[in-house]
PDB file of C-alpha atoms in Angstrom:
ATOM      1  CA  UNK A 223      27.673 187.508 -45.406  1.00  0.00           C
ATOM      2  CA  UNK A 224      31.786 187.186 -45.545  1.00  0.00           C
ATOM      3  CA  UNK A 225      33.639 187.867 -47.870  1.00  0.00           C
ATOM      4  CA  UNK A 226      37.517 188.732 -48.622  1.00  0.00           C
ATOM      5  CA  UNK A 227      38.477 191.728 -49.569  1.00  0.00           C
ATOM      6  CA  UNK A 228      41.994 193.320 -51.437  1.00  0.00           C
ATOM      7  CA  UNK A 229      42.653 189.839 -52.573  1.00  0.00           C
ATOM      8  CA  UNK A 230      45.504 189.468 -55.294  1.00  0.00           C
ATOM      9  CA  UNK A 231      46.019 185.891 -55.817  1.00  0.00           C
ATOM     10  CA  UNK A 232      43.531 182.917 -55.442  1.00  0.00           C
ATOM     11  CA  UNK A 233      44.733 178.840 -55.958  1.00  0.00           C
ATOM     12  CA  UNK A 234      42.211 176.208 -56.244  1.00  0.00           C
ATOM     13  CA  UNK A 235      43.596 172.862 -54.305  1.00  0.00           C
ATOM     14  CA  UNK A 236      41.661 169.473 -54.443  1.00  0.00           C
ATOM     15  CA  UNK A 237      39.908 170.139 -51.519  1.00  0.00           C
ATOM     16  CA  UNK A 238      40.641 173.570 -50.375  1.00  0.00           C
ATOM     17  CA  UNK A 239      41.664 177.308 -51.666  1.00  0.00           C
ATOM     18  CA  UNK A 240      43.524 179.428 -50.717  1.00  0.00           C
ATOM     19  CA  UNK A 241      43.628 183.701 -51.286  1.00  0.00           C
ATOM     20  CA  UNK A 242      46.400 186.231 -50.743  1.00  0.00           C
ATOM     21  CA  UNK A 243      45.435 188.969 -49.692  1.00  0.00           C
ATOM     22  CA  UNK A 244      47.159 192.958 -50.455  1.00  0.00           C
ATOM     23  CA  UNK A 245      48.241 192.326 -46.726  1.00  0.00           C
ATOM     24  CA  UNK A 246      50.962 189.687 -47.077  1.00  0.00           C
ATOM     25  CA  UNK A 247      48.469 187.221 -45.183  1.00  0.00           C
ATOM     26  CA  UNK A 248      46.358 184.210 -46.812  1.00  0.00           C
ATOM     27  CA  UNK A 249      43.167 182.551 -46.420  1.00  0.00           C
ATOM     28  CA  UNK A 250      41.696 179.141 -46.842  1.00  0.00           C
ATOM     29  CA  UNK A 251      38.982 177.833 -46.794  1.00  0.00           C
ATOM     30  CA  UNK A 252      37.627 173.673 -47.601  1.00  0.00           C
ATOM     31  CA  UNK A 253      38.534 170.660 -46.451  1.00  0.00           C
ATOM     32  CA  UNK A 254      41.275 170.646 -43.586  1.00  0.00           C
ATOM     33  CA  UNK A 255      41.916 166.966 -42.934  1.00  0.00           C
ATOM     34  CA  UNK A 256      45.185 167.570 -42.534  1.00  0.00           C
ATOM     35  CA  UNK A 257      45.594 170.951 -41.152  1.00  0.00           C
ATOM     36  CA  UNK A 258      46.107 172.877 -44.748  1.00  0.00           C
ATOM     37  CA  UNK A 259      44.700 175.697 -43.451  1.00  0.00           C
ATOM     38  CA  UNK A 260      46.363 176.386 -40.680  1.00  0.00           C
ATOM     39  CA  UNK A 261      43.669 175.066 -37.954  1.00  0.00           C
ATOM     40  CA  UNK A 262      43.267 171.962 -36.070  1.00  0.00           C
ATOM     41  CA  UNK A 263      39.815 169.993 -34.813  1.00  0.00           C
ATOM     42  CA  UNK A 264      37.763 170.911 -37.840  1.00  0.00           C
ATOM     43  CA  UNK A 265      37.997 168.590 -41.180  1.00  0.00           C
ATOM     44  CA  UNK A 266      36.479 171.315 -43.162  1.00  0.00           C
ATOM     45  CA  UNK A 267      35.855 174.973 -42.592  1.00  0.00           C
ATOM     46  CA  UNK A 268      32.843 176.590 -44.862  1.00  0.00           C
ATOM     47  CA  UNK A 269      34.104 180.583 -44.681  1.00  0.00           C
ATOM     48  CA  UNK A 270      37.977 181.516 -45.299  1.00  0.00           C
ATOM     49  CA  UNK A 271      40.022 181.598 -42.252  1.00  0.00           C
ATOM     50  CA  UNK A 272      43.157 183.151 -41.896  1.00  0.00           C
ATOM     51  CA  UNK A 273      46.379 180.365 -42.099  1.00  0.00           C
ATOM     52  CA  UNK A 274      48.181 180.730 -38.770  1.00  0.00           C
ATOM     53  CA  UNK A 275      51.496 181.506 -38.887  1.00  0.00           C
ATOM     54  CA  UNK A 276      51.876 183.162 -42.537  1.00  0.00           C
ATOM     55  CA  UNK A 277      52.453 186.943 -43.381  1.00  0.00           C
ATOM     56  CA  UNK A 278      54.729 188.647 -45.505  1.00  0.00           C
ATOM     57  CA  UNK A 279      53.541 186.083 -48.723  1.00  0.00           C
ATOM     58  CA  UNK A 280      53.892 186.666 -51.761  1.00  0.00           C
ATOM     59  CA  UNK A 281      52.750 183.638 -53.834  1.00  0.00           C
ATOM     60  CA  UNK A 282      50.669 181.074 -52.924  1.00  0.00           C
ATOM     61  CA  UNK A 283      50.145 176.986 -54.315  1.00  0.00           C
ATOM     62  CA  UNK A 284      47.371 174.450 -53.245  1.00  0.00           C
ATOM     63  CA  UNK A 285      47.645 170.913 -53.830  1.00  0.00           C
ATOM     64  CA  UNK A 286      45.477 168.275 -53.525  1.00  0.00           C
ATOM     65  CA  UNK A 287      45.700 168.375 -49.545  1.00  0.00           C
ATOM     66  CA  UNK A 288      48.540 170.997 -48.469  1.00  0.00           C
ATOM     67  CA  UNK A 289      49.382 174.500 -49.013  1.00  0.00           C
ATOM     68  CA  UNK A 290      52.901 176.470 -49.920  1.00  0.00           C
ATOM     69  CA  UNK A 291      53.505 179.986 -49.680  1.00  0.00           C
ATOM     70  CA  UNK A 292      56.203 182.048 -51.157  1.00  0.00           C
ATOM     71  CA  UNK A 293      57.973 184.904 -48.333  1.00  0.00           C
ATOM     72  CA  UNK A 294      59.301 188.128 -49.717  1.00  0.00           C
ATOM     73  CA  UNK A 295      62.382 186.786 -48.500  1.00  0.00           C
ATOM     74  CA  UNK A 296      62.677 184.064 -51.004  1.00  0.00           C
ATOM     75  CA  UNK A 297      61.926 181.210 -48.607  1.00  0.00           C
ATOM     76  CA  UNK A 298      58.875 179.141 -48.760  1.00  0.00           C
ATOM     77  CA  UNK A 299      56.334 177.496 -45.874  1.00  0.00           C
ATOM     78  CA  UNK A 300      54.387 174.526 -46.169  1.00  0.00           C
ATOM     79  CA  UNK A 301      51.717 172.662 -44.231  1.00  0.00           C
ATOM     80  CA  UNK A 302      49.348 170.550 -44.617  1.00  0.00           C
ATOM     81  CA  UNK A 303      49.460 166.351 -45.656  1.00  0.00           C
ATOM     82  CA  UNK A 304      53.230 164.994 -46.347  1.00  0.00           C
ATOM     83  CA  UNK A 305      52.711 161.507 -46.855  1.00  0.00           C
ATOM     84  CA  UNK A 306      55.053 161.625 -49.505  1.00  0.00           C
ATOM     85  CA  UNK A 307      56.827 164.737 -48.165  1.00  0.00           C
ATOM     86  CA  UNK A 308      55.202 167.079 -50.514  1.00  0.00           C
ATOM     87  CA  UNK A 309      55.844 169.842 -47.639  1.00  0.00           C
ATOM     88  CA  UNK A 310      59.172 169.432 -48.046  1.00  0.00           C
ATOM     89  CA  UNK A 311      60.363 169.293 -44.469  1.00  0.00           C
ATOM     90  CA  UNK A 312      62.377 166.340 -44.534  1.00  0.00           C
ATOM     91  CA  UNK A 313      60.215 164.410 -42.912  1.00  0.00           C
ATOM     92  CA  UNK A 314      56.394 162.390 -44.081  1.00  0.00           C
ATOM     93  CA  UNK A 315      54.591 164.156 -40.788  1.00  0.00           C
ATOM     94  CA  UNK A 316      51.558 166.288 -41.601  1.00  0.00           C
ATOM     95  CA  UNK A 317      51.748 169.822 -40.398  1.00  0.00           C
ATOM     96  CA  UNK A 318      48.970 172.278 -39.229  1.00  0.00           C
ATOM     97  CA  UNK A 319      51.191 175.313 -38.742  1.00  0.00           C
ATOM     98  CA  UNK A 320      53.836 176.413 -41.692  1.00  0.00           C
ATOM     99  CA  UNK A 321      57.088 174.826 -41.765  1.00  0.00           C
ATOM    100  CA  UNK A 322      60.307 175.579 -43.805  1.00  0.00           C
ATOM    101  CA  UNK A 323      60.767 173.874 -47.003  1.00  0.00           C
ATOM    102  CA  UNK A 324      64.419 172.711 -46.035  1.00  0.00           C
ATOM    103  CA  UNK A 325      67.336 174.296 -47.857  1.00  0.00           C
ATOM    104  CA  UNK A 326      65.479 176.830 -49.804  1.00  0.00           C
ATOM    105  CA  UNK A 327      66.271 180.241 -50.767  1.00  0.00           C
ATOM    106  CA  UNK A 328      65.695 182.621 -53.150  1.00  0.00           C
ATOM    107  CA  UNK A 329      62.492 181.490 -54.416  1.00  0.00           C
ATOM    108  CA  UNK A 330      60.166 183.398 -56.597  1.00  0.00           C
ATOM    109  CA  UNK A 331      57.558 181.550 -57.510  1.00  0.00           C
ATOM    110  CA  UNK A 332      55.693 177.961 -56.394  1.00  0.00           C
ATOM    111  CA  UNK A 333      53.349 175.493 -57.998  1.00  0.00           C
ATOM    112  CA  UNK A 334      52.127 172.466 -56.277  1.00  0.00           C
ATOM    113  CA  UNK A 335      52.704 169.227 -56.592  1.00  0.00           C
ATOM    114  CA  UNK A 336      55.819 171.103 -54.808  1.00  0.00           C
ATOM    115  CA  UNK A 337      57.970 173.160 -57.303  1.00  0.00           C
ATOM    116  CA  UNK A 338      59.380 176.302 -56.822  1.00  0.00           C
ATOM    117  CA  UNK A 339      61.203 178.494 -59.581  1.00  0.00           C
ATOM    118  CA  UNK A 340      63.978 180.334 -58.247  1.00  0.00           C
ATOM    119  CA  UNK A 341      65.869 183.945 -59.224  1.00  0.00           C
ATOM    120  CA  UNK A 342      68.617 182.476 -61.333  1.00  0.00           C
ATOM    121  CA  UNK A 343      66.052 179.823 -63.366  1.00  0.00           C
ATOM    122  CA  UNK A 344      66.770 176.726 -62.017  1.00  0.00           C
ATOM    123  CA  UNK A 345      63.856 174.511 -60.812  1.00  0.00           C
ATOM    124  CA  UNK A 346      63.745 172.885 -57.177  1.00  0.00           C
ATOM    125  CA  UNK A 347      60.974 169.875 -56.269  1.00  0.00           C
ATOM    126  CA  UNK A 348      60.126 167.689 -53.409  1.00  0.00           C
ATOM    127  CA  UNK A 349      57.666 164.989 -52.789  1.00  0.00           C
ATOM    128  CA  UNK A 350      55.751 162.618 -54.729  1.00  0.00           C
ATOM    129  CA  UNK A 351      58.069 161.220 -57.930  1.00  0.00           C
ATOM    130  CA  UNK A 352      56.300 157.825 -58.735  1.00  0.00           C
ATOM    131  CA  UNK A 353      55.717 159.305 -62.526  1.00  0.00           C
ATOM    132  CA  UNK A 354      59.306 161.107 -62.473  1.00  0.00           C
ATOM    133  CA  UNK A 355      57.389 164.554 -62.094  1.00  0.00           C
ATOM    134  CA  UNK A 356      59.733 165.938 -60.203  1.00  0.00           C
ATOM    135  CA  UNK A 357      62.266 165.928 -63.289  1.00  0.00           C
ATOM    136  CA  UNK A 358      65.267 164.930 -61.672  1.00  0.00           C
ATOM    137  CA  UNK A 359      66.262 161.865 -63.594  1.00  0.00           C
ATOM    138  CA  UNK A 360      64.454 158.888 -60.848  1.00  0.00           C
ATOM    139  CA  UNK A 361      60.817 157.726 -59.718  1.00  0.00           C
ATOM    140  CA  UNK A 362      62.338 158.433 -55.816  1.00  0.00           C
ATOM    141  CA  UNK A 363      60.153 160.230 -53.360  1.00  0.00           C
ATOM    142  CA  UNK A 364      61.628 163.310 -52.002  1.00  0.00           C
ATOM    143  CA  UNK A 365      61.395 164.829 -48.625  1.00  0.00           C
ATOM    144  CA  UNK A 366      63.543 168.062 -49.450  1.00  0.00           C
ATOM    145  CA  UNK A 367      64.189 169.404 -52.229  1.00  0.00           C
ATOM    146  CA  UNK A 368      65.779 168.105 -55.100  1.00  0.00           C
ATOM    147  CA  UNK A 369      67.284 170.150 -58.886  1.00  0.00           C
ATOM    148  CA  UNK A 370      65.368 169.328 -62.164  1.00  0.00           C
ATOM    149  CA  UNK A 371      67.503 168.081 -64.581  1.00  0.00           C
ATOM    150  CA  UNK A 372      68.147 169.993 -67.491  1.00  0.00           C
ATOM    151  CA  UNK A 373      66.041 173.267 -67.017  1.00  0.00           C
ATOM    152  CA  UNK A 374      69.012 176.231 -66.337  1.00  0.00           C
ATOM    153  CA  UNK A 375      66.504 179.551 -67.390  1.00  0.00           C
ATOM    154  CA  UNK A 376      62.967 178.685 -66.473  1.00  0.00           C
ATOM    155  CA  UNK A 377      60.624 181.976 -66.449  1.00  0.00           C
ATOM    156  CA  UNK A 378      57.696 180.333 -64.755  1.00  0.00           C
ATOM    157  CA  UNK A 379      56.651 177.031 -63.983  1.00  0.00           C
ATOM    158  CA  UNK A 380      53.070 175.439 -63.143  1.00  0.00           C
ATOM    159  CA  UNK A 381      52.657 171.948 -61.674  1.00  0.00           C
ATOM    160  CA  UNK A 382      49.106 169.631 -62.168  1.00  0.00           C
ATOM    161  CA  UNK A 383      48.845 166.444 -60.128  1.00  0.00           C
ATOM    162  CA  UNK A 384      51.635 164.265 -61.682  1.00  0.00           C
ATOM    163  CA  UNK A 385      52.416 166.109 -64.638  1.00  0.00           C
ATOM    164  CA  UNK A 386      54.865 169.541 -64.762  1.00  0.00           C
ATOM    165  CA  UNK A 387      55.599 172.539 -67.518  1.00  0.00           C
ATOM    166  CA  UNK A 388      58.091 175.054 -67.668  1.00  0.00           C
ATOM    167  CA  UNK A 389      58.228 178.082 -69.666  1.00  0.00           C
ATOM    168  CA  UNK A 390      62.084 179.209 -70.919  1.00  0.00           C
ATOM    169  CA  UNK A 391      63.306 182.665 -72.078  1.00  0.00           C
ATOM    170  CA  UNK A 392      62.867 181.588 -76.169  1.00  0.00           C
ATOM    171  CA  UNK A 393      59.215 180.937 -75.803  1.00  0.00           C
ATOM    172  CA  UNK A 394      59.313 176.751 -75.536  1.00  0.00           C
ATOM    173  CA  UNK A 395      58.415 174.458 -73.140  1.00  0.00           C
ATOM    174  CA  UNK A 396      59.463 171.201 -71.375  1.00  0.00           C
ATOM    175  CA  UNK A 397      57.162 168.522 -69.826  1.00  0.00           C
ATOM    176  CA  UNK A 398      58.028 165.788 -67.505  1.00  0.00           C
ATOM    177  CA  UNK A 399      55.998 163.630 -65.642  1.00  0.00           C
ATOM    178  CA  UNK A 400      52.633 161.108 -66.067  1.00  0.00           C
ATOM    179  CA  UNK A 401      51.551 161.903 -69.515  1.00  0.00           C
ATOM    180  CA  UNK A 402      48.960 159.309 -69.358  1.00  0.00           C
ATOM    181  CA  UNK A 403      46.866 161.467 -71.932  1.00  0.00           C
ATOM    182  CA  UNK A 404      49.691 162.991 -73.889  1.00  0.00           C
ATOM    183  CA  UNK A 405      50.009 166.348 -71.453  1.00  0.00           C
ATOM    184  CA  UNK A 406      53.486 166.668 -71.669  1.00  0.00           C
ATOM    185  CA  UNK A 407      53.095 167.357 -75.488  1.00  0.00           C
ATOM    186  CA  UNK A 408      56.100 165.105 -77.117  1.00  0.00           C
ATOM    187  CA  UNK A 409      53.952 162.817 -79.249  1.00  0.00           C
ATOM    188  CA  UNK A 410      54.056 160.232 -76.878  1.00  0.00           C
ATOM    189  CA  UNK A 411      51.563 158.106 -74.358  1.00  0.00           C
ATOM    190  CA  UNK A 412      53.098 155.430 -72.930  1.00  0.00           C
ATOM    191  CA  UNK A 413      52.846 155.513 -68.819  1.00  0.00           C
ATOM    192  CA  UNK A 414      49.671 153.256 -68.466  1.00  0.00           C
ATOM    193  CA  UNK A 415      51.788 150.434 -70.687  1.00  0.00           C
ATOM    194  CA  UNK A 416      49.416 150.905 -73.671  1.00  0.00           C
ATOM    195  CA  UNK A 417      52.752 150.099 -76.355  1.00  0.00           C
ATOM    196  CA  UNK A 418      52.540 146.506 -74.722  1.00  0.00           C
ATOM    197  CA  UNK A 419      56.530 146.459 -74.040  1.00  0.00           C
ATOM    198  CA  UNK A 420      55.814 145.725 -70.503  1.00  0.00           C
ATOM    199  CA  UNK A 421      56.976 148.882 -69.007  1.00  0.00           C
ATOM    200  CA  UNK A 422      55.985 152.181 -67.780  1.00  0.00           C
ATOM    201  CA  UNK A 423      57.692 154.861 -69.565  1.00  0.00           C
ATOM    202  CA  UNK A 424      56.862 158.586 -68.063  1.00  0.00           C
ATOM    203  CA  UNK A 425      59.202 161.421 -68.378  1.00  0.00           C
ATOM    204  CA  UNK A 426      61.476 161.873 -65.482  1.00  0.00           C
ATOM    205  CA  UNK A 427      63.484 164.505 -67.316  1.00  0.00           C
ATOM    206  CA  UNK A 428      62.180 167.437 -69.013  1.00  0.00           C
ATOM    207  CA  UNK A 429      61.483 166.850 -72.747  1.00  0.00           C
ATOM    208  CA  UNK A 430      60.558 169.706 -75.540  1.00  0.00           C
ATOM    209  CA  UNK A 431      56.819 170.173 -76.084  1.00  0.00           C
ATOM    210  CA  UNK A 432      56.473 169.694 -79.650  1.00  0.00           C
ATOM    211  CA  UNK A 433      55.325 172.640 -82.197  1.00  0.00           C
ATOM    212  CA  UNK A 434      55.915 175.405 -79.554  1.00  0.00           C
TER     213      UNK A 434
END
């Protein structure tokens, strides 16, 4: 039987997961339609392989159908599906070895959708934005990364599909994003039109989660 051994980080995508291992290397394992683990020919892979190309990680982020991983250097890799340049490339074409998220240094931690907290606090994110959830004021799809608005001293960050919450220094939190079911916690639901004013109204800037 395999198994993984001196693991120190797991991350649960849609379809894959992903482990880090003591080593600096990861491992996936799941669906691979579009080369998220590092391999090509096989949609799916039933044991954990080891993602071509990675070493030195220190963080790792599954989404739905691609992978990031934070260097010790700050940087961060991607592969995997970029329809919507969640990888972060610059560019929409899927990737089965790690590329560069473009611009990026000094990185210390990731979350997918595609965020990445960085040493001085500030936020970066790339890809999908049809909900604003990449917090930087617009519902534009980014292929690189882009600043979210109004978030200076973020201490950690985590992402879900459309939705994103950061943690600051005084103990609150901001939300931006879908909020279809009231996630991003400022008394509000609007984003499937249910207020009848004929719009869609997610958060494309951070806003205060209430109460915290």
């Amino acid at each position: 039987m395999f198994g993984l051994s001196n693991v120190v980080a797991i991350s649960m995508g849609r379809y894959h997961a992903l482990a880090l291992l003591a080593d600096g290397t990861v491992w996936g394992w799941g669906g691979n339609g579009y080369g998220e683990l590092g391999t090509s020919g096989s949609p799916r892979t039933y044991i954990p392989v080891a993602v071509t190309g990675l070493s030195g990680v220190e963080a790792i982020a599954a989404g739905n159908s691609w992978s990031l991983a934070l260097g010790s250097d700050g940087t961060v890799w991607s592969l995997g599906d970029n329809g919507v340049g969640q990888l972060g490339d610059g560019t929409t074409v899927a990737r089965n070895t790690p590329v560069a998220v473009s611009g990026l240094t000094g990185a210390t931690s990731v979350a997918a959708h595609s965020m990445a907290l960085l040493s001085n606090g500030t936020l970066r994110a790339w890809g999908s934005n049809a909900y604003g959830q990449l917090g930087d004021g617009t519902t534009t799809q980014r292929t690189s990364p882009v600043a979210v608005s109004g978030v200076a001293r973020a201490v950690s960050v985590t992402a879900g599909n459309n939705d994103t919450l950061a943690l600051l220094p005084d103990g609150t939190a901001r939300g931006w994003g879908l909020n279809s079911s009231g996630q991003l916690g400022d008394g509000t639901t609007n984003t499937y039109g249910q207020l009848g004013d004929g719009t869609l109204t997610p958060r494309s800037t951070p806003v205060l989660v209430s109460g915290l």
